PDB file of C-alpha atoms in Angstrom:
ATOM      1  CA  ASN A 779       0.000   0.000   0.000  1.00  0.00           C
ATOM      2  CA  ALA A 780       1.988   2.967  -1.307  1.00  0.00           C
ATOM      3  CA  GLY A 781       1.978   6.151   0.715  1.00  0.00           C
ATOM      4  CA  VAL A 782       1.713   9.680  -0.595  1.00  0.00           C
ATOM      5  CA  MET A 783       4.096  10.112  -3.489  1.00  0.00           C
ATOM      6  CA  GLN A 784       5.699  13.334  -4.569  1.00  0.00           C
ATOM      7  CA  ASN A 785       7.982  14.119  -7.444  1.00  0.00           C
ATOM      8  CA  PRO A 786      10.458  15.364  -8.098  1.00  0.00           C
ATOM      9  CA  ARG A 787      12.152  15.055  -4.720  1.00  0.00           C
ATOM     10  CA  HIS A 788      14.561  17.845  -5.585  1.00  0.00           C
ATOM     11  CA  LEU A 789      13.995  20.624  -8.091  1.00  0.00           C
ATOM     12  CA  VAL A 790      16.397  23.389  -9.074  1.00  0.00           C
ATOM     13  CA  ARG A 791      15.127  26.365 -11.027  1.00  0.00           C
ATOM     14  CA  ARG A 792      16.559  29.697 -12.062  1.00  0.00           C
ATOM     15  CA  ARG A 793      14.721  32.900 -11.247  1.00  0.00           C
ATOM     16  CA  GLY A 794      11.871  33.465 -13.669  1.00  0.00           C
ATOM     17  CA  GLN A 795      11.357  29.799 -14.558  1.00  0.00           C
ATOM     18  CA  GLU A 796       8.328  27.695 -13.697  1.00  0.00           C
ATOM     19  CA  ALA A 797       8.265  24.991 -11.058  1.00  0.00           C
ATOM     20  CA  ARG A 798       5.769  22.161 -11.244  1.00  0.00           C
ATOM     21  CA  LEU A 799       5.384  19.865  -8.254  1.00  0.00           C
ATOM     22  CA  ARG A 800       3.352  16.672  -8.353  1.00  0.00           C
ATOM     23  CA  CYS A 801       1.552  14.745  -5.658  1.00  0.00           C
ATOM     24  CA  SER A 802      -0.232  11.406  -5.853  1.00  0.00           C
ATOM     25  CA  PRO A 803      -2.385  10.807  -2.756  1.00  0.00           C
ATOM     26  CA  MET A 804      -2.687   7.508  -0.983  1.00  0.00           C
ATOM     27  CA  LYS A 805      -5.039   5.015  -2.577  1.00  0.00           C
ATOM     28  CA  GLY A 806      -8.604   5.770  -1.581  1.00  0.00           C
ATOM     29  CA  HIS A 807      -7.852   9.322  -0.460  1.00  0.00           C
ATOM     30  CA  SER A 808      -9.760  12.086  -2.182  1.00  0.00           C
ATOM     31  CA  HIS A 809      -8.473  15.086  -0.220  1.00  0.00           C
ATOM     32  CA  VAL A 810      -5.111  16.725  -0.879  1.00  0.00           C
ATOM     33  CA  TYR A 811      -3.351  19.486   1.043  1.00  0.00           C
ATOM     34  CA  TRP A 812      -0.196  21.395   0.181  1.00  0.00           C
ATOM     35  CA  TYR A 813       2.116  22.868   2.826  1.00  0.00           C
ATOM     36  CA  ARG A 814       5.357  24.834   2.631  1.00  0.00           C
ATOM     37  CA  GLN A 815       8.225  24.509   5.094  1.00  0.00           C
ATOM     38  CA  LEU A 816      11.170  26.835   5.507  1.00  0.00           C
ATOM     39  CA  PRO A 817      14.304  25.495   7.265  1.00  0.00           C
ATOM     40  CA  GLU A 818      13.908  25.067  11.020  1.00  0.00           C
ATOM     41  CA  GLU A 819      10.228  26.040  10.882  1.00  0.00           C
ATOM     42  CA  GLY A 820       6.899  24.271  11.021  1.00  0.00           C
ATOM     43  CA  LEU A 821       4.794  23.603   7.951  1.00  0.00           C
ATOM     44  CA  LYS A 822       2.475  26.360   6.704  1.00  0.00           C
ATOM     45  CA  PHE A 823      -0.822  25.507   5.031  1.00  0.00           C
ATOM     46  CA  MET A 824      -1.185  26.618   1.419  1.00  0.00           C
ATOM     47  CA  VAL A 825      -4.187  24.968  -0.227  1.00  0.00           C
ATOM     48  CA  TYR A 826      -6.772  22.221   0.219  1.00  0.00           C
ATOM     49  CA  LEU A 827      -8.233  20.428  -2.785  1.00  0.00           C
ATOM     50  CA  GLN A 828     -10.668  17.692  -3.586  1.00  0.00           C
ATOM     51  CA  LYS A 829     -11.018  16.125  -7.009  1.00  0.00           C
ATOM     52  CA  GLU A 830     -11.574  18.962  -9.512  1.00  0.00           C
ATOM     53  CA  ASN A 831     -12.257  21.474  -6.721  1.00  0.00           C
ATOM     54  CA  ILE A 832     -10.224  23.963  -4.755  1.00  0.00           C
ATOM     55  CA  ILE A 833     -11.779  24.058  -1.309  1.00  0.00           C
ATOM     56  CA  ASP A 834      -9.503  26.536   0.459  1.00  0.00           C
ATOM     57  CA  GLU A 835      -6.546  28.411  -1.013  1.00  0.00           C
ATOM     58  CA  SER A 836      -6.252  30.992   1.741  1.00  0.00           C
ATOM     59  CA  GLY A 837      -2.615  30.096   2.469  1.00  0.00           C
ATOM     60  CA  MET A 838      -1.428  30.358  -1.104  1.00  0.00           C
ATOM     61  CA  PRO A 839      -0.006  33.617  -2.522  1.00  0.00           C
ATOM     62  CA  LYS A 840      -2.463  35.186  -4.961  1.00  0.00           C
ATOM     63  CA  GLU A 841       0.118  35.684  -7.669  1.00  0.00           C
ATOM     64  CA  ARG A 842       2.315  33.127  -9.395  1.00  0.00           C
ATOM     65  CA  PHE A 843       0.981  30.152  -7.410  1.00  0.00           C
ATOM     66  CA  SER A 844      -1.755  27.804  -8.550  1.00  0.00           C
ATOM     67  CA  ALA A 845      -2.903  24.304  -7.672  1.00  0.00           C
ATOM     68  CA  GLU A 846      -5.125  21.706  -9.241  1.00  0.00           C
ATOM     69  CA  PHE A 847      -6.321  18.185  -8.560  1.00  0.00           C
ATOM     70  CA  PRO A 848      -7.814  16.846 -11.789  1.00  0.00           C
ATOM     71  CA  LYS A 849     -10.232  13.977 -12.091  1.00  0.00           C
ATOM     72  CA  GLU A 850      -7.409  11.811 -13.384  1.00  0.00           C
ATOM     73  CA  GLY A 851      -3.788  12.103 -12.401  1.00  0.00           C
ATOM     74  CA  PRO A 852      -1.835  13.729  -9.615  1.00  0.00           C
ATOM     75  CA  SER A 853      -2.356  17.039  -7.880  1.00  0.00           C
ATOM     76  CA  ILE A 854      -0.095  19.763  -9.265  1.00  0.00           C
ATOM     77  CA  LEU A 855       1.296  22.786  -7.468  1.00  0.00           C
ATOM     78  CA  ARG A 856       2.608  25.257  -9.985  1.00  0.00           C
ATOM     79  CA  ILE A 857       4.819  28.233  -9.264  1.00  0.00           C
ATOM     80  CA  GLN A 858       5.367  30.621 -12.139  1.00  0.00           C
ATOM     81  CA  GLN A 859       8.298  33.032 -12.446  1.00  0.00           C
ATOM     82  CA  VAL A 860      10.011  31.657  -9.367  1.00  0.00           C
ATOM     83  CA  VAL A 861      11.992  33.931  -7.065  1.00  0.00           C
ATOM     84  CA  ARG A 862      14.631  33.068  -4.480  1.00  0.00           C
ATOM     85  CA  GLY A 863      12.081  33.415  -1.687  1.00  0.00           C
ATOM     86  CA  ASP A 864      10.175  30.436  -3.127  1.00  0.00           C
ATOM     87  CA  SER A 865      13.031  28.137  -2.100  1.00  0.00           C
ATOM     88  CA  ALA A 866      11.555  25.770   0.460  1.00  0.00           C
ATOM     89  CA  ALA A 867      10.339  22.233   1.004  1.00  0.00           C
ATOM     90  CA  TYR A 868       6.821  21.675  -0.306  1.00  0.00           C
ATOM     91  CA  PHE A 869       4.841  18.863   1.258  1.00  0.00           C
ATOM     92  CA  CYS A 870       1.669  17.259   0.089  1.00  0.00           C
ATOM     93  CA  ALA A 871      -0.672  15.415   2.445  1.00  0.00           C
ATOM     94  CA  SER A 872      -3.777  13.377   1.785  1.00  0.00           C
ATOM     95  CA  SER A 873      -6.697  12.141   3.819  1.00  0.00           C
ATOM     96  CA  PRO A 874      -9.815  10.081   3.164  1.00  0.00           C
ATOM     97  CA  ALA A 875     -13.215  11.712   2.908  1.00  0.00           C
ATOM     98  CA  LEU A 876     -14.171  13.789   5.927  1.00  0.00           C
ATOM     99  CA  ALA A 877     -17.622  12.279   6.344  1.00  0.00           C
ATOM    100  CA  GLY A 878     -18.154  11.237   9.918  1.00  0.00           C
ATOM    101  CA  GLY A 879     -15.228  13.200  11.273  1.00  0.00           C
ATOM    102  CA  ARG A 880     -11.776  14.440  10.531  1.00  0.00           C
ATOM    103  CA  TYR A 881      -8.951  12.131   9.654  1.00  0.00           C
ATOM    104  CA  GLU A 882      -5.240  12.381  10.058  1.00  0.00           C
ATOM    105  CA  GLN A 883      -3.322  13.731   7.133  1.00  0.00           C
ATOM    106  CA  PHE A 884      -0.600  11.503   5.721  1.00  0.00           C
ATOM    107  CA  PHE A 885       2.392  13.354   4.340  1.00  0.00           C
ATOM    108  CA  GLY A 886       4.578  12.674   1.353  1.00  0.00           C
ATOM    109  CA  PRO A 887       8.384  12.961   1.375  1.00  0.00           C
ATOM    110  CA  GLY A 888       8.300  16.506   0.005  1.00  0.00           C
ATOM    111  CA  THR A 889       9.843  18.350  -2.917  1.00  0.00           C
ATOM    112  CA  ARG A 890      12.801  20.547  -2.106  1.00  0.00           C
ATOM    113  CA  LEU A 891      12.791  23.534  -4.419  1.00  0.00           C
ATOM    114  CA  THR A 892      15.938  25.565  -4.819  1.00  0.00           C
ATOM    115  CA  VAL A 893      15.815  28.779  -6.828  1.00  0.00           C
ATOM    116  CA  LEU A 894      19.171  30.013  -8.063  1.00  0.00           C
TER     117      LEU A 894
ATOM    118  CA  GLY B 532      18.156  19.325  29.666  1.00  0.00           C
ATOM    119  CA  GLU B 533      16.174  21.731  27.555  1.00  0.00           C
ATOM    120  CA  SER B 534      17.722  24.648  25.758  1.00  0.00           C
ATOM    121  CA  VAL B 535      16.738  27.149  23.161  1.00  0.00           C
ATOM    122  CA  GLY B 536      18.896  26.954  20.074  1.00  0.00           C
ATOM    123  CA  LEU B 537      19.225  29.419  17.254  1.00  0.00           C
ATOM    124  CA  HIS B 538      15.955  28.314  15.728  1.00  0.00           C
ATOM    125  CA  LEU B 539      14.506  25.192  17.295  1.00  0.00           C
ATOM    126  CA  PRO B 540      14.440  24.410  21.003  1.00  0.00           C
ATOM    127  CA  THR B 541      16.363  21.225  21.668  1.00  0.00           C
ATOM    128  CA  LEU B 542      15.701  18.538  24.233  1.00  0.00           C
ATOM    129  CA  SER B 543      18.589  16.191  25.016  1.00  0.00           C
ATOM    130  CA  VAL B 544      17.804  12.970  26.850  1.00  0.00           C
ATOM    131  CA  GLN B 545      19.692   9.834  27.754  1.00  0.00           C
ATOM    132  CA  GLU B 546      18.711   6.633  25.992  1.00  0.00           C
ATOM    133  CA  GLY B 547      16.183   4.783  28.116  1.00  0.00           C
ATOM    134  CA  ASP B 548      14.890   7.887  29.878  1.00  0.00           C
ATOM    135  CA  ASN B 549      11.431   9.311  29.345  1.00  0.00           C
ATOM    136  CA  SER B 550      11.002  12.424  27.162  1.00  0.00           C
ATOM    137  CA  ILE B 551       8.395  15.130  27.494  1.00  0.00           C
ATOM    138  CA  ILE B 552       7.872  17.574  24.642  1.00  0.00           C
ATOM    139  CA  ASN B 553       5.547  20.514  25.175  1.00  0.00           C
ATOM    140  CA  CYS B 554       3.483  22.607  22.820  1.00  0.00           C
ATOM    141  CA  ALA B 555       1.262  25.653  23.279  1.00  0.00           C
ATOM    142  CA  TYR B 556      -1.465  25.932  20.664  1.00  0.00           C
ATOM    143  CA  SER B 557      -3.125  29.123  19.619  1.00  0.00           C
ATOM    144  CA  ASN B 558      -6.683  28.538  18.437  1.00  0.00           C
ATOM    145  CA  SER B 559      -9.285  27.876  21.119  1.00  0.00           C
ATOM    146  CA  ALA B 560     -11.619  26.634  18.358  1.00  0.00           C
ATOM    147  CA  SER B 561      -9.236  23.765  17.520  1.00  0.00           C
ATOM    148  CA  ASP B 562     -10.717  20.418  18.412  1.00  0.00           C
ATOM    149  CA  TYR B 563      -8.295  17.959  16.836  1.00  0.00           C
ATOM    150  CA  PHE B 564      -4.594  17.737  17.592  1.00  0.00           C
ATOM    151  CA  ILE B 565      -1.807  15.648  16.118  1.00  0.00           C
ATOM    152  CA  TRP B 566       1.820  15.048  16.975  1.00  0.00           C
ATOM    153  CA  TYR B 567       4.172  14.508  14.061  1.00  0.00           C
ATOM    154  CA  LYS B 568       7.765  13.319  13.964  1.00  0.00           C
ATOM    155  CA  GLN B 569      10.002  14.643  11.204  1.00  0.00           C
ATOM    156  CA  GLU B 570      13.406  13.170  10.447  1.00  0.00           C
ATOM    157  CA  SER B 571      15.936  15.066   8.390  1.00  0.00           C
ATOM    158  CA  GLY B 572      14.994  15.169   4.717  1.00  0.00           C
ATOM    159  CA  LYS B 573      11.645  13.447   5.232  1.00  0.00           C
ATOM    160  CA  GLY B 574       8.007  14.370   5.519  1.00  0.00           C
ATOM    161  CA  PRO B 575       6.160  14.538   8.853  1.00  0.00           C
ATOM    162  CA  GLN B 576       5.164  11.133  10.197  1.00  0.00           C
ATOM    163  CA  PHE B 577       1.988  10.731  12.258  1.00  0.00           C
ATOM    164  CA  ILE B 578       2.623   9.675  15.853  1.00  0.00           C
ATOM    165  CA  ILE B 579      -0.606  10.123  17.772  1.00  0.00           C
ATOM    166  CA  ASP B 580      -3.715  12.258  17.748  1.00  0.00           C
ATOM    167  CA  ILE B 581      -6.280  13.413  20.277  1.00  0.00           C
ATOM    168  CA  ARG B 582      -9.671  15.056  20.067  1.00  0.00           C
ATOM    169  CA  SER B 583     -10.765  17.855  22.343  1.00  0.00           C
ATOM    170  CA  ASN B 584     -13.267  15.673  24.199  1.00  0.00           C
ATOM    171  CA  MET B 585     -10.336  13.764  25.689  1.00  0.00           C
ATOM    172  CA  ASP B 586      -7.483  14.864  27.931  1.00  0.00           C
ATOM    173  CA  LYS B 587      -5.223  11.853  27.521  1.00  0.00           C
ATOM    174  CA  ARG B 588      -4.527   9.248  24.903  1.00  0.00           C
ATOM    175  CA  GLN B 589      -1.970   6.486  24.909  1.00  0.00           C
ATOM    176  CA  GLY B 590      -0.241   4.704  22.090  1.00  0.00           C
ATOM    177  CA  GLN B 591       2.714   2.399  21.965  1.00  0.00           C
ATOM    178  CA  ARG B 592       5.391   4.090  24.118  1.00  0.00           C
ATOM    179  CA  VAL B 593       3.757   7.494  23.547  1.00  0.00           C
ATOM    180  CA  THR B 594       1.148   9.440  25.483  1.00  0.00           C
ATOM    181  CA  VAL B 595      -0.450  12.739  24.543  1.00  0.00           C
ATOM    182  CA  LEU B 596      -1.941  15.021  27.184  1.00  0.00           C
ATOM    183  CA  LEU B 597      -4.290  17.869  26.345  1.00  0.00           C
ATOM    184  CA  ASN B 598      -5.057  20.771  28.683  1.00  0.00           C
ATOM    185  CA  LYS B 599      -7.672  22.930  27.012  1.00  0.00           C
ATOM    186  CA  THR B 600      -7.798  25.412  29.872  1.00  0.00           C
ATOM    187  CA  VAL B 601      -4.281  26.644  29.168  1.00  0.00           C
ATOM    188  CA  LYS B 602      -4.173  25.481  25.523  1.00  0.00           C
ATOM    189  CA  HIS B 603      -1.292  23.114  26.110  1.00  0.00           C
ATOM    190  CA  LEU B 604      -0.324  19.777  24.592  1.00  0.00           C
ATOM    191  CA  SER B 605       2.431  17.452  25.631  1.00  0.00           C
ATOM    192  CA  LEU B 606       3.942  14.337  24.120  1.00  0.00           C
ATOM    193  CA  GLN B 607       5.526  11.805  26.435  1.00  0.00           C
ATOM    194  CA  ILE B 608       7.844   9.174  24.992  1.00  0.00           C
ATOM    195  CA  ALA B 609       8.687   6.289  27.300  1.00  0.00           C
ATOM    196  CA  ALA B 610      12.106   4.599  27.233  1.00  0.00           C
ATOM    197  CA  THR B 611      13.464   6.942  24.571  1.00  0.00           C
ATOM    198  CA  GLN B 612      15.530   5.241  21.868  1.00  0.00           C
ATOM    199  CA  PRO B 613      18.130   6.602  19.420  1.00  0.00           C
ATOM    200  CA  GLY B 614      15.580   6.134  16.636  1.00  0.00           C
ATOM    201  CA  ASP B 615      13.366   8.702  18.355  1.00  0.00           C
ATOM    202  CA  SER B 616      15.847  11.465  17.492  1.00  0.00           C
ATOM    203  CA  ALA B 617      13.985  13.866  15.230  1.00  0.00           C
ATOM    204  CA  VAL B 618      12.057  17.133  15.230  1.00  0.00           C
ATOM    205  CA  TYR B 619       8.600  16.878  16.775  1.00  0.00           C
ATOM    206  CA  PHE B 620       5.735  19.147  15.791  1.00  0.00           C
ATOM    207  CA  CYS B 621       2.314  19.529  17.289  1.00  0.00           C
ATOM    208  CA  ALA B 622      -0.483  20.480  14.898  1.00  0.00           C
ATOM    209  CA  GLU B 623      -3.992  21.743  15.616  1.00  0.00           C
ATOM    210  CA  THR B 624      -7.075  22.175  13.508  1.00  0.00           C
ATOM    211  CA  PRO B 625     -10.649  23.397  13.982  1.00  0.00           C
ATOM    212  CA  LEU B 626     -11.665  21.943  10.619  1.00  0.00           C
ATOM    213  CA  TYR B 627      -9.069  20.629   8.145  1.00  0.00           C
ATOM    214  CA  MET B 628      -6.236  23.152   7.853  1.00  0.00           C
ATOM    215  CA  LEU B 629      -3.406  22.011  10.127  1.00  0.00           C
ATOM    216  CA  THR B 630      -1.570  24.756  11.976  1.00  0.00           C
ATOM    217  CA  PHE B 631       1.857  23.579  13.064  1.00  0.00           C
ATOM    218  CA  GLY B 632       3.761  24.665  16.131  1.00  0.00           C
ATOM    219  CA  GLY B 633       7.402  25.672  15.932  1.00  0.00           C
ATOM    220  CA  GLY B 634       8.849  22.238  16.636  1.00  0.00           C
ATOM    221  CA  THR B 635      11.244  20.731  19.181  1.00  0.00           C
ATOM    222  CA  ARG B 636      14.388  18.835  18.286  1.00  0.00           C
ATOM    223  CA  LEU B 637      14.833  15.680  20.360  1.00  0.00           C
ATOM    224  CA  MET B 638      18.390  14.378  20.666  1.00  0.00           C
ATOM    225  CA  VAL B 639      18.931  10.998  22.288  1.00  0.00           C
ATOM    226  CA  LYS B 640      22.328  10.340  23.803  1.00  0.00           C
ATOM    227  CA  PRO B 641      23.490   6.710  23.802  1.00  0.00           C
TER     228      PRO B 641
END
């Protein structure tokens, strides 16, 4: 039973390029969350998605950042025109449907983005 | 002992001793709390959770205590092992968005 999968694990981009991060949730999970972590800090919520829907993007910068979770395929976090301040570890988590109560979120191994 | 480092507070314990990691949470509306363990270069790993209608929950070698009056969580690890060395985060949520605390680095001395 594979866990949450993220790729690439490491991504290097130059300023102005686009970064595309992928996340495949655990089997049977329909909820995906993206978090960002700076060194020596806790994770910060960015966006919460269900299949084909963005439920809450309150933690995501309004410009340059976008996220999707299509009917088929992985969830994508896209960062356009990257800047050095985007360098961080980006984690994806997934959980099963929330019906009947909240469930723990299972985290992937993260994508470490470095912007040169 | 416990010390405050440049970024993360660090708790150093002897192998075999018990560890207690503390966390103050911020949102009085939070009703679900999770402790995560994060090893270097890896994603957070679920350890134990607790809902606000409980004040204590036990797992294998770990216990979480919740004090809603002072908005405080603690994680107790019994018979700490070298493999427990990691950064530990508490997380809270009133709905689905996890808010993480600042983290504590646990170092286990052999």
